[in-house]
PDB file of C-alpha atoms in Angstrom:
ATOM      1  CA  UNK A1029      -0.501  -5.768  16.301  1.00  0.00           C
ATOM      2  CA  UNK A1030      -0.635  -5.822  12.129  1.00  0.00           C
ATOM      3  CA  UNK A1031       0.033  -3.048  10.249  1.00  0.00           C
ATOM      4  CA  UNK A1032      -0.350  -2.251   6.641  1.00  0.00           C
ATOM      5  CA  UNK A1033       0.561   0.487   4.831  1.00  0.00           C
ATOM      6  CA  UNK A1034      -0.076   0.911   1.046  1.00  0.00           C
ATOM      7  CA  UNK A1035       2.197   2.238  -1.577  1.00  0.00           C
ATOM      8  CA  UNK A1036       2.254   3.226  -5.224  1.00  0.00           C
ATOM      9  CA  UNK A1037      -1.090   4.909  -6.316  1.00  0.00           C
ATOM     10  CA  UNK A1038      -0.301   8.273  -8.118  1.00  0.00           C
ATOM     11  CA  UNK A1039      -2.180  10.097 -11.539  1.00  0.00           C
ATOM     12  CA  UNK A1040      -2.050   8.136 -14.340  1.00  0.00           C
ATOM     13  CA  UNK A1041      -3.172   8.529 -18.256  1.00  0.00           C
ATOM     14  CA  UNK A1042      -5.555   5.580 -19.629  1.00  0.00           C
ATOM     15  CA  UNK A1043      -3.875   2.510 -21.073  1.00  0.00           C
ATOM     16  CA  UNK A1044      -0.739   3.502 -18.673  1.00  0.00           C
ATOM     17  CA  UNK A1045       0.482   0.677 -15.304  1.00  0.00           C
ATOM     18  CA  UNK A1046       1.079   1.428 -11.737  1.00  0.00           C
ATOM     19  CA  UNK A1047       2.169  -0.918  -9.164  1.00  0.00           C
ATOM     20  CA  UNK A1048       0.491  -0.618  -5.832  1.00  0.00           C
ATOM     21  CA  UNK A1049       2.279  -2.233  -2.598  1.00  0.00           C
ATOM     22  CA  UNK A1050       1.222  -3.266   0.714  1.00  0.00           C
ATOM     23  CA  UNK A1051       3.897  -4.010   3.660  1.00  0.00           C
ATOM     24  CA  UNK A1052       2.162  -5.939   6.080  1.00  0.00           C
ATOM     25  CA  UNK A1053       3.774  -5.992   9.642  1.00  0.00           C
ATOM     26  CA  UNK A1054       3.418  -8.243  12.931  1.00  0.00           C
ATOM     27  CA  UNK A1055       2.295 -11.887  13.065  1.00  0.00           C
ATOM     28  CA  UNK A1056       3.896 -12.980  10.052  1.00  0.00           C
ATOM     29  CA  UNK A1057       2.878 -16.630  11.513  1.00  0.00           C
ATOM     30  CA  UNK A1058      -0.581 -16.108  11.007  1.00  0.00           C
ATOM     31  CA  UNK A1059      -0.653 -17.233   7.021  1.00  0.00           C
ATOM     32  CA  UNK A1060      -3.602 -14.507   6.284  1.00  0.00           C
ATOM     33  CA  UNK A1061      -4.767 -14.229   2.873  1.00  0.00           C
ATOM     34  CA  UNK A1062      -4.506 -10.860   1.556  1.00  0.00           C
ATOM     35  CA  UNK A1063      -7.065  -9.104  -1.052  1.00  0.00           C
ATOM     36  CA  UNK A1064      -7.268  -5.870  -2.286  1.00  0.00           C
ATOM     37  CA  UNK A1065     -10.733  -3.611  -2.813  1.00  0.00           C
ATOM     38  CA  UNK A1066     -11.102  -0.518  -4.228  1.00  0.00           C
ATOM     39  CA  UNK A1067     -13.208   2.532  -3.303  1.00  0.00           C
ATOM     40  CA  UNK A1068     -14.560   5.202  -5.464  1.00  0.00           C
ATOM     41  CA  UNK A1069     -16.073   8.299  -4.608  1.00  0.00           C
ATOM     42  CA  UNK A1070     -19.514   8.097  -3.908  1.00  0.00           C
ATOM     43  CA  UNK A1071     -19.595   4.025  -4.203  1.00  0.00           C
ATOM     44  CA  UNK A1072     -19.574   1.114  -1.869  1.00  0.00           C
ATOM     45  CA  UNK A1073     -16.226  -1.012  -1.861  1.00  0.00           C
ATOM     46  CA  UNK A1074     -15.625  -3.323  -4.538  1.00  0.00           C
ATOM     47  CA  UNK A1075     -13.303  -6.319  -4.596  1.00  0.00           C
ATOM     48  CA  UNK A1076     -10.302  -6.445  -6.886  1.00  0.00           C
ATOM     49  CA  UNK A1077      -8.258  -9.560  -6.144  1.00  0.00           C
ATOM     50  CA  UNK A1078      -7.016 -11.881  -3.521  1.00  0.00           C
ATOM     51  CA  UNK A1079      -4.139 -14.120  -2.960  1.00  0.00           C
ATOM     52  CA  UNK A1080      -4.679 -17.320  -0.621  1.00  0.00           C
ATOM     53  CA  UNK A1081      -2.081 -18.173   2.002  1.00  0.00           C
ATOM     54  CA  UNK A1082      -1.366 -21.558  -1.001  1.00  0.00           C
ATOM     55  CA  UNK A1083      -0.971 -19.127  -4.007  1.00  0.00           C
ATOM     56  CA  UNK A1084      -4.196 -19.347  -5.071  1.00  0.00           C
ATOM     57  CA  UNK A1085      -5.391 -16.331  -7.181  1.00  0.00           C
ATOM     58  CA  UNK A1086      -8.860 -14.666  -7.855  1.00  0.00           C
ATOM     59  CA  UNK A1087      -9.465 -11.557  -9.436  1.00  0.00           C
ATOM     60  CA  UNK A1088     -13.168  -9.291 -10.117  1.00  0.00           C
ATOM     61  CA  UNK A1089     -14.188  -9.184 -13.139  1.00  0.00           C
ATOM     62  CA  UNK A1090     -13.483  -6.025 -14.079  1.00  0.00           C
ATOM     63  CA  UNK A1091     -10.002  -6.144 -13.447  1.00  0.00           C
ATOM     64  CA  UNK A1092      -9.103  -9.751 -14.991  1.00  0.00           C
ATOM     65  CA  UNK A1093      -6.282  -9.649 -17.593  1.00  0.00           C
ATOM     66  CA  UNK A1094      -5.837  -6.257 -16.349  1.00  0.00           C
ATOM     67  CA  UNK A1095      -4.415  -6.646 -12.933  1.00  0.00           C
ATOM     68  CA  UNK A1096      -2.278  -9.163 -11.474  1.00  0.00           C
ATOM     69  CA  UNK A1097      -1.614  -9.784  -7.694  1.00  0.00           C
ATOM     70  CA  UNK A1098       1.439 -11.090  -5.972  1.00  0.00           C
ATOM     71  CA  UNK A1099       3.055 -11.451  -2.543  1.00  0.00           C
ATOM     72  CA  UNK A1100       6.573 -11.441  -1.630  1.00  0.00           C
ATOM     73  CA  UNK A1101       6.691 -13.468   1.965  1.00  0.00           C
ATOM     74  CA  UNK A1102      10.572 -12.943   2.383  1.00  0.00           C
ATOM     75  CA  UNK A1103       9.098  -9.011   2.306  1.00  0.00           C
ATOM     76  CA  UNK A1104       6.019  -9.282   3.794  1.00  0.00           C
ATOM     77  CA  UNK A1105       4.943  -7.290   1.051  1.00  0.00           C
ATOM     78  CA  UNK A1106       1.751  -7.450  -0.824  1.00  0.00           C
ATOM     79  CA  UNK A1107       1.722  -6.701  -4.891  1.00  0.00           C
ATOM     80  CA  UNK A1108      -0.872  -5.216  -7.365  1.00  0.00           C
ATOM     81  CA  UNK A1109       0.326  -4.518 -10.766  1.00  0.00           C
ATOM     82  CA  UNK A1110      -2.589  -2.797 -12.950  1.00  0.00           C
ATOM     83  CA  UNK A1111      -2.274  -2.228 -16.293  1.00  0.00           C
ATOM     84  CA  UNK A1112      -4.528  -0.678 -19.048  1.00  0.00           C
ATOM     85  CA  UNK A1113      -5.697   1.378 -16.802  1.00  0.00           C
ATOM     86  CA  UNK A1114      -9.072   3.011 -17.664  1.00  0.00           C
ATOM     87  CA  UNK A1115     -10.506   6.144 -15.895  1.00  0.00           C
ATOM     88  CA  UNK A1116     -13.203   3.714 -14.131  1.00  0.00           C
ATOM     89  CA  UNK A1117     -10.098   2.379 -12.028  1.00  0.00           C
ATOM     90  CA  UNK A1118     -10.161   5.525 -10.446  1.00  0.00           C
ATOM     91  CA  UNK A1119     -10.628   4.886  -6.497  1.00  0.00           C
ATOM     92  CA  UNK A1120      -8.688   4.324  -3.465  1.00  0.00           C
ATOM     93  CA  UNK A1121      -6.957   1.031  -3.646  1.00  0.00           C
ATOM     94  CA  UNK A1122      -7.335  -1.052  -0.292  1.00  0.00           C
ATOM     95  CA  UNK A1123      -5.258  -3.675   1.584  1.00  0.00           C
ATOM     96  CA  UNK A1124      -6.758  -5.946   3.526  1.00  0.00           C
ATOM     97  CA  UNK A1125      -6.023  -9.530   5.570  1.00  0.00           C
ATOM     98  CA  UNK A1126      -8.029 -12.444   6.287  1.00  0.00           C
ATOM     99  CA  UNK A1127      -8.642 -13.743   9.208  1.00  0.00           C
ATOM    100  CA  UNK A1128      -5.473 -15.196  10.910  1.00  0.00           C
ATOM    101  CA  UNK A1129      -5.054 -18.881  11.390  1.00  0.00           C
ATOM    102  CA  UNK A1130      -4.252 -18.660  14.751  1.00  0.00           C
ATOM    103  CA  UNK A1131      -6.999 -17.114  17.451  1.00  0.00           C
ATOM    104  CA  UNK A1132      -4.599 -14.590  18.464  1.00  0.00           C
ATOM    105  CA  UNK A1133      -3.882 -13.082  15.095  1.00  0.00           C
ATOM    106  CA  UNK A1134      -7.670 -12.263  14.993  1.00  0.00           C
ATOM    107  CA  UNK A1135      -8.734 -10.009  11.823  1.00  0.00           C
ATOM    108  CA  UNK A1136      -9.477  -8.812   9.538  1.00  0.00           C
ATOM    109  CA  UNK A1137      -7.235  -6.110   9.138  1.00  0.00           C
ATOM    110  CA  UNK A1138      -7.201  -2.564   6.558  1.00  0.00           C
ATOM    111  CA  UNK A1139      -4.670  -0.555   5.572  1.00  0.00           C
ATOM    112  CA  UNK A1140      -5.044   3.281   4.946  1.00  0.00           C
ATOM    113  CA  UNK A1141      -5.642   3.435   1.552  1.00  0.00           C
ATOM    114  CA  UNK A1142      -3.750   4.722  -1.545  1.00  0.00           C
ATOM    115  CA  UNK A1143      -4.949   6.786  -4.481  1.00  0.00           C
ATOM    116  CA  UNK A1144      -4.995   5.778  -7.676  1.00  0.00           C
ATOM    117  CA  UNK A1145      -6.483   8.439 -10.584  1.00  0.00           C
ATOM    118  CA  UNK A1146      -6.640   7.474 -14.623  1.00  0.00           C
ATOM    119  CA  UNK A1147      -7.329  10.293 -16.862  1.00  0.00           C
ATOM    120  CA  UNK A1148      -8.858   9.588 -19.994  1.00  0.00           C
TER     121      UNK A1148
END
């Protein structure tokens, strides 16, 4: 069974950072690529960034040279550091696997969600 459980949102002024985390557990073996989306009120999920299982990075375009994504493996722990945040950031912030290389691992996978609010 994977888990994930988000970290790190919290009430932030424009132009300030936060650092969101995501501690994925069970199946390590499975090599998923991680992403994270964002939801706002009202609006449809939207895709921040993703990390392939080689390193590869990608980011939307309204976060680039904003946001950066990393993983720790040793931690099993997924990073998003934002900053300049700007008020349209505003949303839940999303974890979320790829599919597992292994038939087993099956996914994708979610976690719960954490909040992230910039004032202006």
């Amino acid at each position: 069974q994977v888990q994930l459980v988000e970290s790190g949102g919290g009430s932030v002024q424009a132009g300030g950072s936060l650092r969101l985390s995501c501690v994925v557990s069970g199946y390590s073996e499975c090599k998923f690529d991680m992403s994270w989306y964002r939801q706002a009120s009202g609006k449809e999920h939207e895709f921040v960034s993703a990390i392939e299982s080689d390193g590869s990075t990608h980011y939307g375009d309204s976060v680039k040279g904003r946001f950066t994504i990393s993983q720790d493996n040793d931690k099993n722990t997924l990073y998003l550091q934002m900053n300049n945040l700007k008020p349209e950031d505003t949303a839940m912030y999303y974890c979320k696997t790829g599919v597992g290389v292994f038939e087993y691992c099956s996914g994708p996978y979610w976690g719960q969600g954490t909040q992230v609010t910039v004032s202006s």
